[in-house]
């Protein structure tokens, strides 16, 4: 069972959640949390606990997603929808710089818009891990993404540990859930049992502890901690998908020429859904546009995807012409080369790419199949999962 | 840096992060002070910063991102003399929207410059060795700084050879400089073309055919190769065949790039970001990926 430190854990009544949101808003945060929109649970603006989808749940499987109301009083009875922290910290469209022209002279300035000060409330542990992974990509390399950094420096994270995993989750394989152990300001576990509807609150930072001081809480008892720990264990038990990551990197590298990629490529539509919903995918394109008078121009950064043909475009054609080579690039990046580049895998097991793939391609199944085939080639069939 | 196990290269330490106070995606304005037509579709441009008190520095092999107002931005290798810190030279072939716009910019116009970015040809570490530079077509531009650098300290190196191939005789870049290098007694220059008319009196055929003509000791030679990927593949095979070690064969790779600084994701080849880990790599580091289809 997870070790929760008693002196660091508090109990907050369910109704106090509203105060938590309002206090963050009073402190100047733009409060973002789960909401029901367009038939999905999406992170968006929440002004009070009343905006949260209490009593809603989601059902997910390869290529399927549905939400429904189940009448339960829990605030967080669903897992993850199509958007994530990425939509706010590394948004799909962003102005980078502005250029202005006077005769032959040009002037360039960084886009002056001040950074948003987000509080992300109800982020799942896998999504917290995804932010840590994007930090490595966008902040900890040779060069820094300025806008991401500005927002990241101001960010407040309230994560909510998972009680019921979804049908496509595999966070346990990626070490990112179902309970968070770092990367948050506050971590909540929603407890809704015969001892009442309440939250176990774990503090992860000084600003987290400041916020708790402004709320009505009491010290958590050993029984509360026990319930939270058991809930996390049960959630971990309930996860059905997995990828065995030991030696995965080398096995994928050794399988670059496997004919199996073509089998996946024949199903993949190169629609880019998987990369858009993935909380760690970071690739972007830029567009340079000028006004009609031609005196000012902007550089805009937009999300891009390795499934687009032009992504690898060179004079004379794209490097990755075939769809299977793009799928291979995507999966080997997530599960192999990311490790060389950033000392972590590029996947947190949130399952979004499986759920939102229109043809239900499942990264866990495909990775396991590739492993198995690699194992057979190497004559180690019995070791294959 | 992450990924320590790949850091086995002998690539030179890079120039420090760009030193203007602005964000890395915001260009600095440079003025075009000279333009010269190299071939029917290729121009060389010389640019200097508006702020001429800022020294311009780069190392051979590096590139910049060149921005044309409202049109776009593309990676272009720095092709000039690394000893000059008052201007930068670029050689640009017009193949699409942005490169055409760059080639159309007149003297006095402004281009946005970001960089220099990327790894460098390890010429410092190659002192005492024979040097062979092999270029195909426009690939002479990114290796020209090697020639400026090594010829300035010629006695630091063993034999020196330049092997250069182009499609047609009129596609040779820098004809004057070529003439100068050919005239030197301490340098061995061989050129070839794919197609030629009767007036051409030199070699016809692929650039790899020039390798046996050059005078060098394969065990004590650093080879720097730049050109179309297919040309580099054949060249590398021949070099390995005559006993040049894969640690001493350096190639400059090209991939689509949007940012030049490892943030946009476009230029990946296996674990490498061509923009920040490359564009120059020792063959030993990238051999698993180099030449593999569609990686
Ligand atoms: C490290 C590096 C150094 C380079 N050095 C030089 C140089 O010294 N001189 C030179 O003339 N060219 C150089 N190039 C190639 C140059 O960047 C491309 O020709 C240019 O980006 C094409 O842009 P465009 O807008 O003119 O063409 P577009 O209108 O965008 O497209 C024309 C074609 O070029 C493709 N293309 C788009 N981006 C790139 C890219 N980054 N590289 C190659 N093709 C691309 C497009 O997919 C399309 O097929 C270099 C490229 C790299 C990566
Ligand atoms: S690859 Fe799929 S499961 Fe992994 S983090 Fe991205 S969307 Fe989630
Ligand atoms: S794997 Fe699925 S979601 Fe991803 S591009 Fe292919 S069809 Fe679209």
XYZ file of C-alpha atoms and ligand atoms in Angstrom:
749
model
C 0.000 0.000 0.000
C 1.035 3.588 -0.610
C 2.815 5.335 2.234
C 0.920 8.494 3.154
C 2.524 10.601 5.868
C 0.050 11.343 8.594
C 1.378 14.790 9.504
C 1.078 15.787 5.854
C -2.491 14.601 5.348
C -5.708 16.384 6.190
C -9.383 15.699 5.921
C -11.627 18.216 4.219
C -15.412 17.867 4.038
C -16.768 17.573 0.486
C -18.545 20.911 0.676
C -15.217 22.631 1.420
C -14.132 21.900 -2.173
C -16.036 24.997 -3.210
C -13.953 27.111 -0.839
C -10.815 25.598 -2.299
C -11.821 26.709 -5.809
C -12.954 30.149 -4.667
C -9.819 30.741 -2.633
C -7.651 29.939 -5.637
C -9.757 32.352 -7.717
C -9.356 35.028 -5.036
C -5.610 34.523 -5.137
C -5.729 35.457 -8.810
C -5.693 32.024 -10.399
C -7.727 31.193 -13.452
C -9.420 28.081 -12.080
C -9.578 25.187 -14.542
C -11.274 21.893 -13.827
C -13.391 19.152 -15.366
C -16.705 20.225 -16.912
C -19.251 18.510 -19.137
C -19.072 20.032 -22.603
C -20.048 18.675 -26.007
C -20.734 15.227 -24.632
C -17.330 14.843 -23.048
C -15.593 15.735 -19.817
C -13.237 18.527 -20.717
C -11.014 20.718 -18.605
C -12.407 24.224 -18.734
C -13.211 27.191 -16.533
C -14.799 26.294 -13.193
C -16.034 29.111 -10.959
C -17.315 26.912 -8.147
C -17.717 23.290 -7.164
C -21.158 23.483 -8.783
C -19.472 23.575 -12.193
C -17.846 20.174 -11.633
C -19.559 17.148 -13.205
C -20.740 15.621 -9.923
C -22.587 12.370 -10.553
C -21.126 11.883 -14.030
C -18.981 9.026 -15.201
C -17.329 8.010 -18.450
C -17.030 4.704 -20.291
C -13.970 4.225 -22.463
C -12.647 1.539 -24.758
C -10.626 1.372 -27.970
C -12.318 3.862 -30.275
C -15.199 4.541 -27.901
C -16.016 7.224 -25.371
C -19.304 7.971 -23.653
C -20.344 9.978 -20.621
C -23.422 9.347 -18.514
C -25.034 10.562 -15.315
C -25.163 7.930 -12.638
C -26.715 9.972 -9.858
C -23.820 9.353 -7.465
C -22.730 12.350 -5.359
C -18.997 11.985 -6.128
C -17.329 14.935 -7.838
C -14.686 12.887 -9.628
C -16.331 9.701 -10.851
C -14.679 9.671 -14.311
C -11.100 9.523 -15.561
C -9.694 11.660 -18.379
C -11.338 13.372 -21.337
C -9.746 14.451 -24.594
C -7.877 17.490 -23.267
C -5.226 17.774 -20.578
C -2.835 20.221 -18.931
C -1.129 20.549 -22.312
C -4.141 22.438 -23.686
C -3.398 25.209 -21.202
C 0.357 25.194 -20.676
C 1.349 24.398 -24.282
C -1.814 25.429 -26.126
C -2.784 24.429 -29.654
C -2.237 27.985 -30.884
C 0.111 30.584 -29.528
C 1.642 33.828 -30.750
C 5.426 33.783 -30.393
C 6.637 37.092 -31.760
C 5.605 40.135 -33.686
C 7.446 41.829 -36.507
C 6.842 45.316 -37.797
C 8.172 47.016 -40.894
C 9.130 50.632 -41.584
C 10.604 50.910 -45.055
C 13.525 48.518 -45.203
C 13.724 48.292 -41.418
C 12.261 45.454 -39.416
C 11.701 45.248 -35.712
C 11.074 42.018 -33.810
C 9.559 41.729 -30.355
C 8.618 38.745 -28.216
C 4.852 38.507 -28.016
C 4.045 40.790 -25.046
C 0.894 39.017 -23.765
C 1.299 38.302 -20.044
C 1.173 34.625 -19.036
C -2.000 33.103 -17.659
C -1.908 32.073 -14.030
C -3.627 28.707 -14.040
C -4.817 26.521 -11.207
C -5.478 23.089 -12.684
C -7.969 21.378 -10.399
C -8.848 17.714 -10.662
C -5.970 16.801 -12.917
C -5.396 13.048 -12.831
C -2.039 11.681 -11.622
C -1.105 10.569 -15.152
C -1.661 14.131 -16.323
C 0.540 15.470 -13.543
C 3.276 13.108 -14.715
C 2.660 14.305 -18.276
C 3.458 17.854 -17.162
C 6.696 16.639 -15.597
C 7.533 15.016 -18.924
C 6.752 18.158 -20.903
C 8.924 20.073 -18.432
C 11.861 17.920 -19.457
C 11.204 18.603 -23.112
C 10.348 22.287 -23.015
C 12.312 23.541 -20.003
C 15.230 21.289 -19.252
C 16.980 20.976 -22.594
C 19.458 23.232 -24.299
C 16.750 25.791 -25.072
C 13.613 26.840 -23.245
C 10.079 27.395 -24.517
C 9.515 30.857 -23.089
C 5.722 30.882 -22.918
C 5.525 27.419 -21.417
C 8.028 28.451 -18.779
C 6.142 31.605 -17.846
C 2.899 29.697 -17.320
C 4.631 26.786 -15.628
C 6.263 29.078 -13.070
C 2.842 30.367 -12.021
C 0.995 27.048 -12.088
C -0.925 25.550 -9.177
C -1.860 21.854 -9.387
C -4.616 20.117 -7.445
C -4.546 16.487 -8.500
C -7.235 13.952 -7.672
C -6.145 10.349 -7.243
C -8.096 7.773 -9.210
C -10.627 5.493 -7.551
C -11.977 3.786 -10.677
C -9.679 3.527 -13.684
C -11.111 3.720 -17.188
C -11.188 0.959 -19.757
C -8.083 2.165 -21.601
C -5.892 3.185 -18.640
C -2.467 1.615 -18.069
C -0.776 4.129 -15.744
C 0.513 1.300 -13.571
C 2.821 0.211 -16.405
C 4.170 3.728 -16.747
C 4.576 4.462 -13.046
C 2.244 7.445 -13.217
C -0.805 6.374 -11.211
C -3.408 5.634 -10.042
C -2.204 7.845 -7.153
C 0.230 10.741 -7.526
C 3.412 10.775 -5.504
C 4.939 14.045 -6.644
C 4.515 17.018 -8.914
C 1.441 18.535 -7.266
C 0.668 21.333 -4.831
C -2.256 19.409 -3.377
C -3.365 15.830 -3.958
C -6.919 14.871 -3.111
C -8.411 11.446 -2.588
C -12.189 11.548 -2.732
C -13.646 9.300 -0.029
C -17.373 8.675 -0.222
C -18.265 5.859 2.176
C -20.199 5.140 5.341
C -18.003 7.660 7.175
C -19.203 10.437 4.860
C -18.246 12.326 1.707
C -14.842 13.919 2.255
C -11.388 14.443 0.766
C -8.060 13.287 2.054
C -5.696 16.157 1.225
C -1.945 15.644 0.841
C 0.297 18.670 0.694
C 3.050 18.729 -1.920
C 4.430 22.280 -1.770
C 4.575 25.479 0.277
C 1.830 27.098 -1.753
C -0.215 23.949 -1.210
C 0.260 24.239 2.491
C -0.722 27.930 2.411
C -3.936 27.043 0.669
C -4.771 24.312 3.171
C -4.277 26.834 5.973
C -7.022 28.964 4.426
C -9.482 26.048 4.428
C -11.335 24.213 7.166
C -9.601 20.880 7.586
C -8.619 18.492 10.315
C -5.747 16.115 10.683
C -6.350 12.826 8.870
C -6.756 9.738 11.054
C -5.069 6.422 10.481
C -8.438 5.072 9.324
C -8.768 7.786 6.654
C -5.284 7.103 5.425
C -6.045 3.439 5.344
C -9.174 4.025 3.239
C -7.262 6.207 0.762
C -4.493 3.640 0.485
C -6.949 0.830 -0.093
C -8.771 2.852 -2.716
C -5.528 3.332 -4.640
C -4.698 -0.356 -4.380
C -8.135 -1.329 -5.634
C -7.783 1.085 -8.533
C -4.416 -0.404 -9.457
C -5.961 -3.892 -9.311
C -8.761 -2.861 -11.648
C -6.434 -1.777 -14.468
C -6.600 -4.314 -17.266
C -4.120 -3.010 -19.836
C -0.361 -3.141 -19.540
C 2.913 -2.804 -21.386
C 5.994 -4.575 -20.123
C 8.614 -1.826 -20.330
C 11.718 -3.805 -19.367
C 14.041 -3.887 -22.348
C 11.308 -2.342 -24.478
C 13.530 0.333 -25.976
C 16.045 -2.092 -27.420
C 13.350 -4.443 -28.604
C 11.589 -1.672 -30.501
C 14.883 -0.515 -32.025
C 15.590 -4.078 -33.093
C 12.134 -4.268 -34.654
C 12.397 -1.245 -36.948
C 12.315 -3.507 -39.995
C 9.488 -5.688 -38.736
C 6.778 -6.227 -41.368
C 4.253 -5.865 -38.576
C 4.383 -2.050 -38.814
C 2.718 -2.348 -42.189
C -0.155 -4.221 -40.605
C -0.746 -1.329 -38.219
C -0.202 1.159 -41.043
C -2.956 -0.487 -43.047
C -5.449 0.342 -40.298
C -4.178 3.779 -39.275
C -5.917 6.710 -40.983
C -3.167 9.209 -40.116
C -5.937 11.346 -38.630
C -3.543 12.695 -35.915
C -6.136 12.223 -33.146
C -3.726 10.231 -30.988
C -1.109 12.986 -31.016
C -3.614 15.775 -30.410
C -5.097 14.127 -27.309
C -1.775 12.864 -25.951
C -0.714 14.957 -22.951
C 3.012 14.564 -23.666
C 3.120 15.001 -27.464
C 4.755 18.391 -27.940
C 5.442 18.839 -31.666
C 4.554 22.162 -33.237
C 4.638 24.020 -36.508
C 4.918 27.751 -37.042
C 2.972 30.013 -39.346
C 4.170 33.419 -40.357
C 1.334 35.723 -41.268
C 1.206 39.423 -42.080
C -1.634 41.939 -42.027
C -3.206 43.138 -45.259
C -1.239 46.375 -45.317
C 1.942 44.346 -44.960
C 3.375 46.411 -42.118
C 3.085 43.972 -39.275
C 3.463 40.222 -39.062
C 3.192 37.561 -36.411
C 4.673 34.162 -35.836
C 2.117 31.696 -34.583
C 2.906 28.304 -33.138
C 0.337 25.549 -33.652
C 0.278 21.890 -32.684
C 1.579 19.573 -35.346
C 1.672 15.800 -35.654
C 4.184 13.263 -36.894
C 1.235 11.610 -38.662
C 1.056 14.504 -41.149
C 2.896 13.877 -44.416
C 4.396 17.395 -44.503
C 5.801 16.942 -41.019
C 8.937 15.361 -42.450
C 8.788 17.277 -45.750
C 12.034 18.015 -47.539
C 12.730 19.382 -50.954
C 11.935 16.333 -53.063
C 9.308 14.779 -50.775
C 8.594 13.635 -47.250
C 10.998 11.397 -45.384
C 8.079 9.408 -43.972
C 5.885 8.773 -46.976
C 4.089 5.702 -45.716
C 1.612 5.803 -42.876
C 3.246 2.819 -41.219
C 6.537 4.694 -40.993
C 4.722 7.529 -39.239
C 3.109 5.159 -36.768
C 6.512 3.559 -36.196
C 8.012 6.999 -35.575
C 5.273 7.845 -33.115
C 5.407 4.623 -31.123
C 9.185 4.296 -31.083
C 9.425 7.917 -29.986
C 6.968 7.399 -27.131
C 8.363 4.085 -25.933
C 12.028 4.139 -26.941
C 13.850 7.229 -28.261
C 12.155 9.518 -25.735
C 14.197 7.668 -23.139
C 17.453 8.499 -24.943
C 16.408 12.103 -25.296
C 14.816 12.880 -21.953
C 15.585 9.996 -19.578
C 11.928 9.025 -19.343
C 9.416 7.313 -21.573
C 7.092 9.668 -23.425
C 3.909 7.905 -22.346
C 2.021 8.084 -19.054
C -0.564 5.408 -19.806
C -3.562 7.742 -19.810
C -5.163 5.687 -22.580
C -6.370 8.703 -24.558
C -4.742 7.630 -27.812
C -6.582 4.307 -27.570
C -9.936 5.839 -26.747
C -9.818 8.565 -29.394
C -8.404 6.506 -32.234
C -11.305 6.177 -34.679
C -10.193 2.665 -35.605
C -9.286 1.654 -32.060
C -5.548 1.065 -32.506
C -4.266 0.202 -29.039
C -0.680 1.168 -28.206
C -0.496 -1.500 -25.479
C -1.571 -4.291 -27.794
C 0.644 -3.131 -30.629
C 3.695 -2.731 -28.400
C 3.112 -6.146 -26.881
C 2.686 -7.721 -30.313
C 5.912 -6.168 -31.558
C 7.667 -7.441 -28.448
C 6.301 -10.897 -28.905
C 7.386 -11.024 -32.530
C 10.824 -9.723 -31.627
C 11.006 -12.404 -28.948
C 10.069 -15.099 -31.437
C 12.764 -13.937 -33.825
C 15.266 -14.117 -31.017
C 13.965 -17.566 -30.056
C 12.631 -16.537 -26.674
C 8.944 -17.183 -27.261
C 8.363 -18.341 -23.726
C 9.495 -14.952 -22.347
C 7.089 -12.998 -24.488
C 4.099 -11.503 -22.715
C 22.221 16.820 -20.623
C 20.155 13.663 -20.827
C 20.990 10.628 -22.889
C 24.578 10.452 -21.748
C 25.294 7.215 -23.533
C 25.052 8.949 -26.893
C 27.546 11.626 -26.015
C 30.445 9.705 -27.439
C 31.041 12.091 -30.294
C 34.012 14.298 -30.743
C 31.888 17.147 -32.007
C 33.207 20.506 -30.841
C 31.576 22.199 -27.887
C 28.930 24.418 -29.312
C 28.811 28.180 -29.214
C 26.889 29.302 -26.122
C 23.173 29.787 -26.329
C 22.259 32.707 -28.544
C 23.146 35.769 -26.624
C 20.442 38.224 -27.360
C 18.032 38.986 -24.601
C 14.983 37.955 -26.595
C 13.294 34.586 -26.629
C 14.873 31.930 -28.765
C 12.031 32.013 -31.317
C 12.390 35.752 -31.969
C 14.846 36.713 -34.736
C 17.352 39.540 -34.717
C 17.322 41.915 -37.696
C 20.238 41.712 -40.150
C 20.769 43.864 -43.232
C 21.775 42.421 -46.583
C 25.044 44.015 -47.608
C 25.981 41.870 -50.608
C 24.319 39.389 -52.913
C 25.846 37.319 -55.631
C 24.332 34.878 -58.062
C 26.101 31.520 -57.847
C 24.062 29.427 -60.271
C 20.778 30.018 -62.102
C 18.774 29.305 -58.935
C 21.259 29.896 -56.121
C 22.383 33.122 -54.460
C 24.967 33.947 -51.834
C 23.990 36.641 -49.359
C 26.135 38.524 -46.896
C 24.309 39.990 -43.906
C 25.340 42.140 -40.960
C 23.455 42.849 -37.742
C 21.701 46.215 -37.367
C 23.633 46.485 -34.168
C 27.185 46.303 -35.474
C 28.695 46.419 -31.997
C 27.516 42.847 -31.428
C 30.154 40.398 -32.657
C 28.830 37.726 -34.973
C 30.167 34.286 -34.106
C 29.656 30.800 -35.455
C 31.553 27.565 -35.863
C 31.893 25.643 -39.112
C 28.905 23.348 -39.635
C 26.348 25.487 -37.838
C 23.223 26.961 -39.365
C 20.862 29.849 -38.774
C 17.123 30.204 -39.178
C 16.448 32.929 -41.763
C 13.123 34.730 -41.634
C 11.504 36.751 -44.396
C 8.884 39.191 -43.240
C 5.438 37.610 -43.307
C 6.604 34.733 -45.539
C 8.367 32.152 -43.422
C 11.562 30.915 -41.896
C 14.005 28.217 -43.014
C 17.269 26.650 -41.803
C 20.298 27.712 -43.860
C 23.923 26.749 -43.220
C 26.487 29.435 -42.600
C 28.875 29.241 -45.519
C 31.417 31.982 -44.799
C 34.648 32.517 -42.908
C 34.381 31.758 -39.185
C 37.201 34.212 -38.461
C 35.036 37.150 -39.531
C 32.863 38.435 -36.747
C 31.230 41.328 -38.557
C 29.029 39.498 -41.051
C 27.534 36.118 -41.981
C 27.450 34.500 -45.416
C 24.701 32.184 -46.613
C 24.184 30.380 -49.898
C 20.548 29.732 -50.704
C 18.928 27.693 -53.450
C 15.469 28.817 -54.419
C 13.294 25.711 -54.117
C 10.089 27.016 -52.535
C 8.313 29.977 -51.085
C 10.711 31.109 -48.412
C 13.961 30.349 -50.189
C 12.625 32.164 -53.284
C 11.765 35.173 -51.126
C 15.258 35.130 -49.587
C 16.890 34.977 -53.008
C 14.788 37.982 -54.075
C 15.847 40.242 -51.215
C 17.922 43.202 -52.455
C 20.826 44.917 -50.769
C 19.713 47.020 -47.828
C 16.693 44.817 -47.099
C 16.304 43.035 -43.806
C 16.282 39.367 -42.991
C 15.551 37.962 -39.519
C 18.294 35.717 -38.162
C 18.157 33.234 -35.318
C 21.145 31.199 -34.290
C 23.784 30.047 -34.887
C 22.492 26.605 -33.937
C 23.755 23.062 -34.027
C 26.909 21.018 -33.795
C 30.118 21.653 -35.657
C 32.674 19.939 -37.839
C 35.423 18.817 -35.403
C 38.282 20.573 -37.150
C 39.984 21.586 -33.927
C 40.223 17.909 -32.899
C 41.412 16.941 -36.364
C 44.687 18.840 -36.118
C 47.571 16.707 -37.251
C 45.336 14.573 -39.442
C 44.838 14.429 -43.156
C 41.642 16.234 -44.107
C 39.264 15.165 -46.836
C 36.226 17.297 -47.624
C 33.617 15.715 -49.877
C 30.702 17.790 -51.136
C 27.831 17.278 -53.526
C 26.006 20.213 -55.123
C 24.821 22.769 -52.594
C 26.656 20.695 -49.966
C 29.752 22.773 -50.607
C 28.149 25.654 -48.681
C 28.158 24.016 -45.221
C 31.717 22.704 -45.640
C 33.267 25.900 -46.998
C 33.918 27.244 -43.467
C 36.138 24.167 -42.918
C 38.312 25.303 -45.815
C 38.555 28.870 -44.523
C 39.482 27.594 -41.107
C 42.014 24.932 -42.020
C 43.689 26.963 -44.738
C 44.228 29.785 -42.257
C 46.323 27.358 -40.176
C 47.404 25.087 -42.973
C 50.502 23.779 -41.214
C 48.357 22.293 -38.432
C 47.047 19.659 -40.803
C 48.425 16.855 -42.948
C 47.346 16.522 -46.550
C 44.204 18.316 -47.641
C 41.734 17.264 -50.301
C 38.489 18.665 -51.618
C 36.321 16.342 -53.706
C 33.361 18.129 -55.209
C 30.608 16.933 -57.497
C 27.748 18.791 -59.137
C 25.083 17.959 -61.643
C 26.342 20.244 -64.428
C 29.387 22.464 -64.806
C 27.224 25.576 -64.275
C 26.082 24.223 -60.894
C 29.474 24.652 -59.214
C 29.327 27.103 -56.352
C 32.056 29.652 -55.638
C 33.921 29.253 -58.972
C 36.504 31.888 -57.999
C 37.272 30.264 -54.681
C 37.450 26.859 -56.378
C 39.953 28.273 -58.825
C 42.004 29.612 -55.923
C 42.000 26.280 -54.083
C 42.952 24.374 -57.220
C 45.891 26.691 -57.674
C 47.339 25.897 -54.259
C 50.282 23.530 -54.091
C 49.281 22.394 -50.577
C 45.797 21.272 -51.483
C 44.371 18.591 -53.698
C 41.144 19.520 -55.515
C 39.124 17.170 -57.717
C 35.779 17.955 -59.273
C 33.273 15.949 -61.247
C 29.894 16.455 -62.902
C 27.026 14.093 -63.647
C 26.454 15.490 -67.121
C 28.703 17.592 -69.318
C 29.044 18.808 -72.839
C 32.172 18.616 -74.922
C 33.770 21.712 -73.377
C 34.133 20.002 -70.040
C 37.628 18.636 -69.623
C 37.469 17.103 -66.223
C 35.806 14.081 -64.604
C 32.300 12.892 -65.357
C 30.500 10.630 -62.898
C 29.562 10.414 -59.266
C 31.689 12.032 -56.590
C 32.725 8.701 -55.064
C 34.889 8.129 -58.121
C 37.128 10.930 -56.931
C 38.017 9.200 -53.676
C 40.802 7.034 -55.177
C 42.358 10.159 -56.727
C 42.878 11.865 -53.393
C 46.080 11.400 -51.496
C 45.525 10.592 -47.829
C 46.265 8.000 -45.194
C 42.894 6.397 -44.324
C 44.041 5.609 -40.804
C 44.932 9.205 -40.020
C 42.239 11.112 -41.818
C 39.125 13.005 -40.855
C 36.523 13.116 -43.587
C 33.765 15.708 -43.740
C 30.875 14.889 -46.052
C 27.898 16.997 -47.081
C 25.449 16.546 -49.917
C 22.238 14.751 -50.812
C 21.624 11.800 -48.482
C 21.990 9.233 -51.252
C 25.368 10.690 -52.216
C 26.484 10.567 -48.585
C 25.419 6.936 -48.295
C 27.557 5.822 -51.211
C 30.435 7.995 -50.087
C 30.376 6.601 -46.573
C 30.364 3.014 -47.878
C 33.432 3.666 -50.016
C 35.253 5.401 -47.178
C 34.598 2.510 -44.798
C 35.737 0.180 -47.554
C 39.169 1.783 -47.723
C 39.584 1.735 -43.975
C 38.520 5.146 -42.681
C 37.042 4.608 -39.232
C 33.388 5.410 -38.569
C 34.464 7.726 -35.753
C 36.329 9.876 -38.257
C 33.681 10.138 -40.935
C 31.439 13.141 -40.297
C 28.222 13.820 -42.130
C 25.810 16.749 -42.048
C 22.163 15.685 -42.082
C 19.114 17.548 -43.261
C 15.585 17.243 -41.934
C 12.553 19.471 -41.839
C 13.006 22.071 -39.097
C 10.600 24.585 -37.689
C 12.401 25.839 -34.599
C 16.077 24.892 -34.915
C 16.371 24.418 -31.158
C 14.896 21.002 -30.370
C 11.415 22.152 -29.391
C 9.278 21.593 -32.498
C 10.026 17.879 -32.919
C 10.208 17.887 -36.708
C 13.841 16.995 -37.286
C 14.030 13.764 -35.314
C 15.880 10.755 -36.634
C 15.700 7.998 -34.040
C 16.948 9.494 -30.785
C 18.644 12.450 -32.483
C 17.316 15.930 -32.936
C 19.171 16.920 -36.105
C 18.951 20.602 -35.123
C 20.566 20.468 -31.699
C 22.396 17.126 -31.596
C 23.485 17.691 -35.226
C 23.401 18.626 -38.025
C 26.981 17.297 -37.996
C 27.390 13.758 -36.641
C 30.163 11.213 -36.578
C 28.919 8.236 -38.548
C 29.472 6.020 -35.514
C 26.756 7.863 -33.640
C 24.022 7.690 -36.261
C 24.817 4.554 -38.230
C 21.817 2.689 -36.839
C 19.528 5.268 -38.426
C 21.448 6.737 -41.325
C 20.228 5.173 -44.547
C 17.307 3.353 -42.961
C 14.174 3.946 -44.996
C 11.640 6.446 -43.700
C 13.004 6.920 -40.169
C 20.506 22.206 -41.204
C 20.041 22.634 -42.576
C 20.865 23.413 -43.355
C 20.433 23.836 -44.605
N 21.280 24.623 -45.340
C 20.864 25.096 -46.522
C 21.692 25.982 -47.266
O 22.798 26.315 -46.854
N 21.221 26.445 -48.434
C 19.978 26.096 -48.912
O 19.596 26.579 -49.989
N 19.183 25.247 -48.249
C 19.587 24.749 -47.057
N 18.754 23.906 -46.355
C 17.461 23.502 -46.947
C 16.416 24.607 -46.795
O 16.174 24.816 -45.435
C 15.107 24.223 -47.529
O 15.359 24.229 -48.900
C 14.010 25.193 -47.209
O 13.559 24.987 -45.901
C 12.834 25.093 -48.147
O 11.886 26.062 -47.730
P 10.970 26.876 -48.725
O 9.990 27.660 -47.926
O 11.732 27.629 -49.709
O 10.259 25.756 -49.477
P 8.773 25.317 -49.231
O 7.885 26.181 -50.073
O 8.486 25.211 -47.785
O 8.846 23.891 -49.747
C 9.674 23.448 -50.799
C 10.017 22.073 -50.459
O 10.993 22.053 -49.411
C 10.538 21.288 -48.329
N 11.060 21.767 -47.048
C 10.401 22.394 -46.073
N 11.198 22.591 -45.042
C 12.395 22.092 -45.357
C 13.639 21.984 -44.681
N 13.810 22.417 -43.451
N 14.643 21.435 -45.315
C 14.487 20.977 -46.552
N 13.354 21.051 -47.218
C 12.317 21.584 -46.633
C 9.061 21.326 -48.424
O 8.471 20.221 -47.794
C 8.839 21.301 -49.923
O 8.898 20.031 -50.474
C 19.165 23.444 -45.109
C 18.334 22.643 -44.331
C 18.766 22.227 -43.084
C 17.873 21.365 -42.258
S 0.811 7.719 -25.818
Fe -1.387 7.391 -25.451
S -1.503 6.460 -23.387
Fe 0.558 7.328 -23.629
S 0.415 9.396 -22.728
Fe 0.027 9.621 -24.941
S -2.214 9.473 -25.144
Fe -1.696 8.689 -23.096
S -3.219 5.606 -34.596
Fe -5.439 6.039 -34.664
S -5.637 8.107 -33.777
Fe -3.468 7.849 -34.327
S -3.333 8.701 -36.428
Fe -3.691 6.483 -36.651
S -5.943 6.321 -36.868
Fe -5.530 8.372 -36.029
